[in-house]
PDB file of C-alpha atoms in Angstrom:
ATOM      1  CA  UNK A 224      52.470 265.322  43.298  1.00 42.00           C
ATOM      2  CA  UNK A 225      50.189 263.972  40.397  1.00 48.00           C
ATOM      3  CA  UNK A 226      46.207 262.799  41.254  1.00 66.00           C
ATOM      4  CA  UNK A 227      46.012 259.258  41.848  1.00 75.00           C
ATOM      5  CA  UNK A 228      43.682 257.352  40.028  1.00 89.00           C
ATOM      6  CA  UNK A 229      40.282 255.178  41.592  1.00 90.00           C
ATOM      7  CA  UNK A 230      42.554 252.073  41.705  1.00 92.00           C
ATOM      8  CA  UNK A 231      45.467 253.726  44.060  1.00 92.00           C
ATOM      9  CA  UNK A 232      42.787 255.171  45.928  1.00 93.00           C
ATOM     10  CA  UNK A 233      40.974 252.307  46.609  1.00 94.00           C
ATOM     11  CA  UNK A 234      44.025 250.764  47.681  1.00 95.00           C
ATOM     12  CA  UNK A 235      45.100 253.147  50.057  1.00 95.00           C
ATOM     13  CA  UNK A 236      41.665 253.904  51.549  1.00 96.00           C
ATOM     14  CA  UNK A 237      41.156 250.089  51.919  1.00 96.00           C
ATOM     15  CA  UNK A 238      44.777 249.982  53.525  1.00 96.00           C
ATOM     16  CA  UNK A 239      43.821 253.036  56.033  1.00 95.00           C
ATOM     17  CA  UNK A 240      40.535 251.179  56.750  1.00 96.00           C
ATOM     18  CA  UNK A 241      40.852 248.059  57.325  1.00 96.00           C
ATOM     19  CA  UNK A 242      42.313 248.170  60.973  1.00 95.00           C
ATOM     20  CA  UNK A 243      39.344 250.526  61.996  1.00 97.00           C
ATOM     21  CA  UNK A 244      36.593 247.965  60.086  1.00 96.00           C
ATOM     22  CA  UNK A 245      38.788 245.259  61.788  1.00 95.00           C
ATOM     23  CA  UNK A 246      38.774 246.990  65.478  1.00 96.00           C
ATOM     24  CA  UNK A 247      35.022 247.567  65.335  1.00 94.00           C
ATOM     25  CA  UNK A 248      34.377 243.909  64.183  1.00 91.00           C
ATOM     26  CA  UNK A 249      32.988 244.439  61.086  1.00 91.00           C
ATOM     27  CA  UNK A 250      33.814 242.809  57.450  1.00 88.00           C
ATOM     28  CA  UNK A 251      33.952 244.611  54.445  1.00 90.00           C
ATOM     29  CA  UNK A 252      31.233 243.469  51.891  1.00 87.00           C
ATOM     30  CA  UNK A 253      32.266 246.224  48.911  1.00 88.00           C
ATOM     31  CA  UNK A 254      34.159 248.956  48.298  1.00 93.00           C
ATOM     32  CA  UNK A 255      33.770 251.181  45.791  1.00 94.00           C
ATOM     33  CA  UNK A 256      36.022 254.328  44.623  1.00 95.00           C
ATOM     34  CA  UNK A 257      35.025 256.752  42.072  1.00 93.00           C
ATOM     35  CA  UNK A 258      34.773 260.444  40.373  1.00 90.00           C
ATOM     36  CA  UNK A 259      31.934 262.865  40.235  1.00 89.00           C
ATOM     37  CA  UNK A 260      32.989 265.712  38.520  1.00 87.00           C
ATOM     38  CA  UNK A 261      36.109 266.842  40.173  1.00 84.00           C
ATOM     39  CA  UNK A 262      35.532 265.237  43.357  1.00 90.00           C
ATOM     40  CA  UNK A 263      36.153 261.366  44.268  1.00 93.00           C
ATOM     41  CA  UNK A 264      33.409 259.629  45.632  1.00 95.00           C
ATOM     42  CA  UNK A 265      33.940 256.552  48.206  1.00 96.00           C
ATOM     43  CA  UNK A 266      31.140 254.251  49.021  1.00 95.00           C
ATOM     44  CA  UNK A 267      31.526 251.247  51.383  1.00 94.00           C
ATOM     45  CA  UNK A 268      29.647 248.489  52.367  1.00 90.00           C
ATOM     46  CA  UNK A 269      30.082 246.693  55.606  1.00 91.00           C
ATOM     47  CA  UNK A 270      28.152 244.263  57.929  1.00 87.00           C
ATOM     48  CA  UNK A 271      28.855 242.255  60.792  1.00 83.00           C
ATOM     49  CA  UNK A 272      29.722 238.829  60.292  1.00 76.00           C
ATOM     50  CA  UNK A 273      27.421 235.841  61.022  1.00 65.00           C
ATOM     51  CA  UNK A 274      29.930 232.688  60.455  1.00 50.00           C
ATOM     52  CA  UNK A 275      28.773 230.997  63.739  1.00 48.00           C
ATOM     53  CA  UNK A 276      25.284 230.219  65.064  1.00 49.00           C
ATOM     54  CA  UNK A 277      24.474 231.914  67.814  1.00 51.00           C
ATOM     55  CA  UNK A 278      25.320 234.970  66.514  1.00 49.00           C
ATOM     56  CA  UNK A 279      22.889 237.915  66.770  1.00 50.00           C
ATOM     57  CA  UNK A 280      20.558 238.069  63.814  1.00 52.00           C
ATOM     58  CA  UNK A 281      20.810 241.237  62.190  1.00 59.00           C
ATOM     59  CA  UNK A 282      23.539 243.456  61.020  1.00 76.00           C
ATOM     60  CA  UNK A 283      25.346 246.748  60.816  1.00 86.00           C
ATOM     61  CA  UNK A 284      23.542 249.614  62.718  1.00 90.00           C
ATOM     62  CA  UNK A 285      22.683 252.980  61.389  1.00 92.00           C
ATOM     63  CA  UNK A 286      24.555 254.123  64.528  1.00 94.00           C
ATOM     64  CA  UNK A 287      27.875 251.890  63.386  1.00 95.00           C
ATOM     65  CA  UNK A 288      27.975 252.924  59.786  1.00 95.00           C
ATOM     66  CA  UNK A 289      27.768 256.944  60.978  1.00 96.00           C
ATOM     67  CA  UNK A 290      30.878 256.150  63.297  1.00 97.00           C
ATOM     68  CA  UNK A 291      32.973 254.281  60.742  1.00 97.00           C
ATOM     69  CA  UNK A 292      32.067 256.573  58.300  1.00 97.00           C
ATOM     70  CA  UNK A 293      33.408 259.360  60.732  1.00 97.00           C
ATOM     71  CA  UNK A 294      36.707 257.184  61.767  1.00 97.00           C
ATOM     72  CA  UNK A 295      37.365 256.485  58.247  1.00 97.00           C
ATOM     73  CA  UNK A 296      37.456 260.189  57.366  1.00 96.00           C
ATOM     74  CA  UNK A 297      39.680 261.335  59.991  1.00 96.00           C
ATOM     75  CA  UNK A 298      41.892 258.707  58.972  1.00 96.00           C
ATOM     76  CA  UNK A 299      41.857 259.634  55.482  1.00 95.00           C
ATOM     77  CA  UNK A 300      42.562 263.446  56.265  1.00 94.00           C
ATOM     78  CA  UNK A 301      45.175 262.663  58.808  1.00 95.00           C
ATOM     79  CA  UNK A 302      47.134 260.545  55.678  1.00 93.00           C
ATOM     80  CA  UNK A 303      46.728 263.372  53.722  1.00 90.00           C
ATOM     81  CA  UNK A 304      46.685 261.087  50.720  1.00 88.00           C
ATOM     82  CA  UNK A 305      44.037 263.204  49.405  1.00 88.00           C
ATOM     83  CA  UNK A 306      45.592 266.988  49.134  1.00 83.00           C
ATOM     84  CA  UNK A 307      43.297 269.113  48.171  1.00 84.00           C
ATOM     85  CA  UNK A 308      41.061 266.546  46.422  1.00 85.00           C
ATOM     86  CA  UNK A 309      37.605 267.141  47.409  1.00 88.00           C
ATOM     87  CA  UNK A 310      35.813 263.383  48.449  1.00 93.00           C
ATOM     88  CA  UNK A 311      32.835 262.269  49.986  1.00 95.00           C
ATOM     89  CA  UNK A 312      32.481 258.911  51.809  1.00 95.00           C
ATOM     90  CA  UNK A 313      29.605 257.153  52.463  1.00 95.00           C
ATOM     91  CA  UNK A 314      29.026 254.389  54.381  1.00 95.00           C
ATOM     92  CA  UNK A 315      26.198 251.970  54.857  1.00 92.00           C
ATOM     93  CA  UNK A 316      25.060 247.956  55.686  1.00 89.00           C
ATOM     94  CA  UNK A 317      24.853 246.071  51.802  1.00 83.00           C
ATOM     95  CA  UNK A 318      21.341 245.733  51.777  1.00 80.00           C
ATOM     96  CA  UNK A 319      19.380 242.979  52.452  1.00 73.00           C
ATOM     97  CA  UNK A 320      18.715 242.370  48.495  1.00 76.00           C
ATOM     98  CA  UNK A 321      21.952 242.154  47.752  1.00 80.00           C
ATOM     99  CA  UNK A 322      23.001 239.198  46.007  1.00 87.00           C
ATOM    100  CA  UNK A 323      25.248 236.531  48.016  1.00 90.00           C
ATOM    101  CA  UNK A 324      28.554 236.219  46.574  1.00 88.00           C
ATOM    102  CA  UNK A 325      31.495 235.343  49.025  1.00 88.00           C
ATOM    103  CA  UNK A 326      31.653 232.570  51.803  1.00 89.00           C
ATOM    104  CA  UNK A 327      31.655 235.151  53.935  1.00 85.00           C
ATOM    105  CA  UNK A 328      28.189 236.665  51.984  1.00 87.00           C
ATOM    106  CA  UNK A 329      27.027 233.485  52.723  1.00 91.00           C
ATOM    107  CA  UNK A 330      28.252 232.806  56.140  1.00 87.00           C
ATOM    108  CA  UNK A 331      26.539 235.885  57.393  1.00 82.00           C
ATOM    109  CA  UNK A 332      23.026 234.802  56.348  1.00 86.00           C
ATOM    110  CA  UNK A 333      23.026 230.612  57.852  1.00 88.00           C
ATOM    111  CA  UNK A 334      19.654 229.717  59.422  1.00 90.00           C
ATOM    112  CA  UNK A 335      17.996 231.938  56.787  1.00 89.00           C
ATOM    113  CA  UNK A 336      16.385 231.138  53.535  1.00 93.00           C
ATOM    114  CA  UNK A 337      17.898 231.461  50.082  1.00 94.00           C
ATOM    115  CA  UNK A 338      16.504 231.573  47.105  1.00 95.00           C
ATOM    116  CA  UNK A 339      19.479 230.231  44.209  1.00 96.00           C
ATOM    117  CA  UNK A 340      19.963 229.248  40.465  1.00 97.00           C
ATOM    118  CA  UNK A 341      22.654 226.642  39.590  1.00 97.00           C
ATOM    119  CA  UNK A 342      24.623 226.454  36.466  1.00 96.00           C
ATOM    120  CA  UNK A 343      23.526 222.774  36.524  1.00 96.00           C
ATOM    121  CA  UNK A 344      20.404 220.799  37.945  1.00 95.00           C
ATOM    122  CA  UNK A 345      20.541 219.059  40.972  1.00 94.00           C
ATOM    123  CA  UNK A 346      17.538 216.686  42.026  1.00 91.00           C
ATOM    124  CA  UNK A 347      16.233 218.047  38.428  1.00 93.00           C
ATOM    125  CA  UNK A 348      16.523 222.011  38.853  1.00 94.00           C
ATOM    126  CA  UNK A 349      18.488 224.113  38.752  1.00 96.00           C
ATOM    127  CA  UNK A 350      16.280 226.621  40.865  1.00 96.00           C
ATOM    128  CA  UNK A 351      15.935 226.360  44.414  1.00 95.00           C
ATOM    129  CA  UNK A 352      15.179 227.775  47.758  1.00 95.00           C
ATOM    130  CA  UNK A 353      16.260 226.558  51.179  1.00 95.00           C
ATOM    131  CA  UNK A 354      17.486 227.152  54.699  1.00 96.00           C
ATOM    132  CA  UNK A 355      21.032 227.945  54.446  1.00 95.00           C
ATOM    133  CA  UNK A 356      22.582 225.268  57.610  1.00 95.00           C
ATOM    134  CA  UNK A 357      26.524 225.821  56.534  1.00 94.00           C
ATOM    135  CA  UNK A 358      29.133 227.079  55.126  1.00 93.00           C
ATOM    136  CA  UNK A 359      32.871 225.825  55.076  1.00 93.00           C
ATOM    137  CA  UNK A 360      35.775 225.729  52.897  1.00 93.00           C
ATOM    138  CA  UNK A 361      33.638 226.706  49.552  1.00 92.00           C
ATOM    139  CA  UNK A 362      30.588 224.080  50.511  1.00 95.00           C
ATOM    140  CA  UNK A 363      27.271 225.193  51.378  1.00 95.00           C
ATOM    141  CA  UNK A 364      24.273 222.916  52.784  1.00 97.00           C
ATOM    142  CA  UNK A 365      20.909 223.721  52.191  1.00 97.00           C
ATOM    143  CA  UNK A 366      17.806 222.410  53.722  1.00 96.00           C
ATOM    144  CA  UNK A 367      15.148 222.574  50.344  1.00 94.00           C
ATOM    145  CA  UNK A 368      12.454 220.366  52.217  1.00 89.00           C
ATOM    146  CA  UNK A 369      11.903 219.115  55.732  1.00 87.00           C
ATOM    147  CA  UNK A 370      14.150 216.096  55.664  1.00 88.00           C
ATOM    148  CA  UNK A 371      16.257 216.863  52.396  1.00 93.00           C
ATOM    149  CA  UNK A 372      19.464 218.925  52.263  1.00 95.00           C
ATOM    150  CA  UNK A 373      21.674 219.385  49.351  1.00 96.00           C
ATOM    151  CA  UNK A 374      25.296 219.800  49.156  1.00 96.00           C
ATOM    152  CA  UNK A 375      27.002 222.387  46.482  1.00 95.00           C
ATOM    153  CA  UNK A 376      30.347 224.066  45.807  1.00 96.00           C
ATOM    154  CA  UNK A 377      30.008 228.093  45.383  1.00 95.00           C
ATOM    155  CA  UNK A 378      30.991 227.503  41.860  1.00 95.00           C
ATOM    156  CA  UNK A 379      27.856 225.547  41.182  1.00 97.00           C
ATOM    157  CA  UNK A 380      26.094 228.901  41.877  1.00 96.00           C
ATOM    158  CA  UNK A 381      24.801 231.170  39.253  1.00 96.00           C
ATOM    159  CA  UNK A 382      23.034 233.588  41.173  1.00 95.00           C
ATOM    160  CA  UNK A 383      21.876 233.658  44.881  1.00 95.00           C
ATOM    161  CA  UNK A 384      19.682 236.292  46.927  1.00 93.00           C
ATOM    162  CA  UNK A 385      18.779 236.232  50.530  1.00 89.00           C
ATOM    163  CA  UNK A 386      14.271 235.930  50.857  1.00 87.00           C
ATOM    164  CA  UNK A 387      12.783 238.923  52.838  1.00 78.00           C
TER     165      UNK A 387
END
């Protein structure tokens, strides 16, 4: 059998995980696959999502990522995909610098402040920061002053990063 390349393996690792990630109510942020001399190196990043209010704040434990990252292994060498291939996995939460992306980036952090560029102005900026209040079907509503709230598409976003 010939080596499979980063892309097949992604697929099939994604594929293997996703009904663990799924089980254990987690969403997958990122997932990387890659190669480190002769071994293949898979990272993921995972967090729990945050759609509705009311949700716990806070996300993936350090406790959660160590199981995952154990389920995800045994599920890997039980496919067998992998020969003789020597991998590592690692698995961890996405960081609370990370930049918000996805809906579902966005969905996770509601009720917490944002701090975003626009491709275009919008009441004269096109920098702002806000409480995030929703997210649905592509739309997001900030809150960028006590009784003002702004309405914008995710393709109006340049760049956005949750404030720590």
């Amino acid at each position: 059998m010939s080596p499979l390349n980063t892309d097949e393996i992604r697929c099939k690792v994604e594929m293997l995980a996703a009904s663990i990630l799924a089980k254990a109510g987690v969403d997958l942020v990122e997932l990387s696959v890659g190669v480190y001399k002769e071994d293949v190196i898979i990272r993921f990043a995972a967090d729990l999502p945050r759609l509705r209010r009311g949700l716990p704040a806070g996300g993936i434990t350090i406790g959660q990522c160590a199981s995952l990252n154990h389920a995800i292994v045994e599920a890997i060498d039980a496919n067998g995909f992998l020969g003789e291939q020597g991998y590592s996995l690692e698995f961890s939460s996405p960081g609370l610098d990370r930049p918000l992306v996805t809906a579902k980036d966005f969905g996770r952090n509601l009720d917490r402040v944002i701090h975003f560029w626009l491709k275009e102005p919008v009441e004269g900026k096109t920098e702002h920061r806000g409480v995030l209040v929703t997210v649905s079907n592509g739309t997001l509503v900030v809150q960028i002053r006590k009784n003002r709230e702004i309405t914008l598409t995710l393709g109006q976003i340049v760049k956005a990063t949750l404030i720590i």
